Tab-separated table of C-alpha atoms in Angstrom:
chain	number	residue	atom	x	y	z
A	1304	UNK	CA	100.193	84.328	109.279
A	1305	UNK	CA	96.618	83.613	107.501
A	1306	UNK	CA	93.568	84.698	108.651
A	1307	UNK	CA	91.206	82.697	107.127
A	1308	UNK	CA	92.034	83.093	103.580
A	1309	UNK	CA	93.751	86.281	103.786
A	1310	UNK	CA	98.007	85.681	104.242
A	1311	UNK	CA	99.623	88.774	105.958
A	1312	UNK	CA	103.422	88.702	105.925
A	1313	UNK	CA	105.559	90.945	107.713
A	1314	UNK	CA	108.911	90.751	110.085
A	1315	UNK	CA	108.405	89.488	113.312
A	1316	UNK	CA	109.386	93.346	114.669
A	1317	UNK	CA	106.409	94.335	113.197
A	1318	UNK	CA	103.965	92.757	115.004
A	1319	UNK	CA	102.670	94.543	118.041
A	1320	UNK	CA	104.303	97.446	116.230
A	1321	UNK	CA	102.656	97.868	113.272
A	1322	UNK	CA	100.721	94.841	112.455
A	1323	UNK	CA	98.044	94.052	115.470
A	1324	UNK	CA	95.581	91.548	116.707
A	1325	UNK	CA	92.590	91.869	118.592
A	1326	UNK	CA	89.180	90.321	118.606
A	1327	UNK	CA	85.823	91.331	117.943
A	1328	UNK	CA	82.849	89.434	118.979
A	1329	UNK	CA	85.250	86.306	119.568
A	1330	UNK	CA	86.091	87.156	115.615
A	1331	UNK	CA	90.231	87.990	114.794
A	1332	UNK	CA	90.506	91.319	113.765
A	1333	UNK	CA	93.895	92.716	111.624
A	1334	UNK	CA	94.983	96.286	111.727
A	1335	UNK	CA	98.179	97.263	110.019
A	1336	UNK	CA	99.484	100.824	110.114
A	1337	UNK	CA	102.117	102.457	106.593
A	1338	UNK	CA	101.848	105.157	104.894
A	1339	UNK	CA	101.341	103.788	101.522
A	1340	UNK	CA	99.498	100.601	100.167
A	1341	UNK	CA	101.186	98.791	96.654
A	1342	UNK	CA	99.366	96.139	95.202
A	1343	UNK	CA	100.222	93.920	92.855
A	1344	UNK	CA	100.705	93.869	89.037
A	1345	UNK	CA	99.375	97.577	89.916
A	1346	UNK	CA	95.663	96.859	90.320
A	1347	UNK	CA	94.124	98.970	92.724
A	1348	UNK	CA	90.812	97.393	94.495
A	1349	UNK	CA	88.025	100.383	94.070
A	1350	UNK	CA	87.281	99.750	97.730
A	1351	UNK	CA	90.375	101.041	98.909
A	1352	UNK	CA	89.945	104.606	97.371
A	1353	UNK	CA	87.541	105.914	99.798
A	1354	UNK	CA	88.990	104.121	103.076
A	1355	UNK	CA	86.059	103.530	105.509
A	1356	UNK	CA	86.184	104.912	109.135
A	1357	UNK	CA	87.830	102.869	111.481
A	1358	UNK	CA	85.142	103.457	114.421
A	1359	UNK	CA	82.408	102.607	111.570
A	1360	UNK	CA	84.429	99.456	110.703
A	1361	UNK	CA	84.290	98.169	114.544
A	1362	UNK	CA	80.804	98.433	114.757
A	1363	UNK	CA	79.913	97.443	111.699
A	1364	UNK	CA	81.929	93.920	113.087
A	1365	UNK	CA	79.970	94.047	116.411
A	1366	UNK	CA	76.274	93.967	114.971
């Protein structure tokens, strides 16, 4: 599946379980749920260290 640029794979038992759709402001929004995150070639994007609120996140997307 891509959303826009951005490829998410996962099983097709995963979504609706732990990979999820919805939309915000007739915009496609992605959640997925683990307990860990592994990112290639072991580079870790500096936003990801201080995880933003989800709440804050939705209405960030709704302004």
């Amino acid at each position: 599946m891509k959303l826009g640029e951005t490829e998410i794979k996962g099983l097709l038992a995963d979504f609706g379980e732990n990979i999820h759709l919805a939309k915000v402001n007739g915009r496609y929004v992605a959640l997925i749920e683990a307990e860990s995150i592994l990112f290639e070639k072991g580079a870790s994007p500096i936003e990801f260290h201080k995880p933003g609120d989800l709440h804050g996140i939705i209405e960030k997307n709704q302004q």
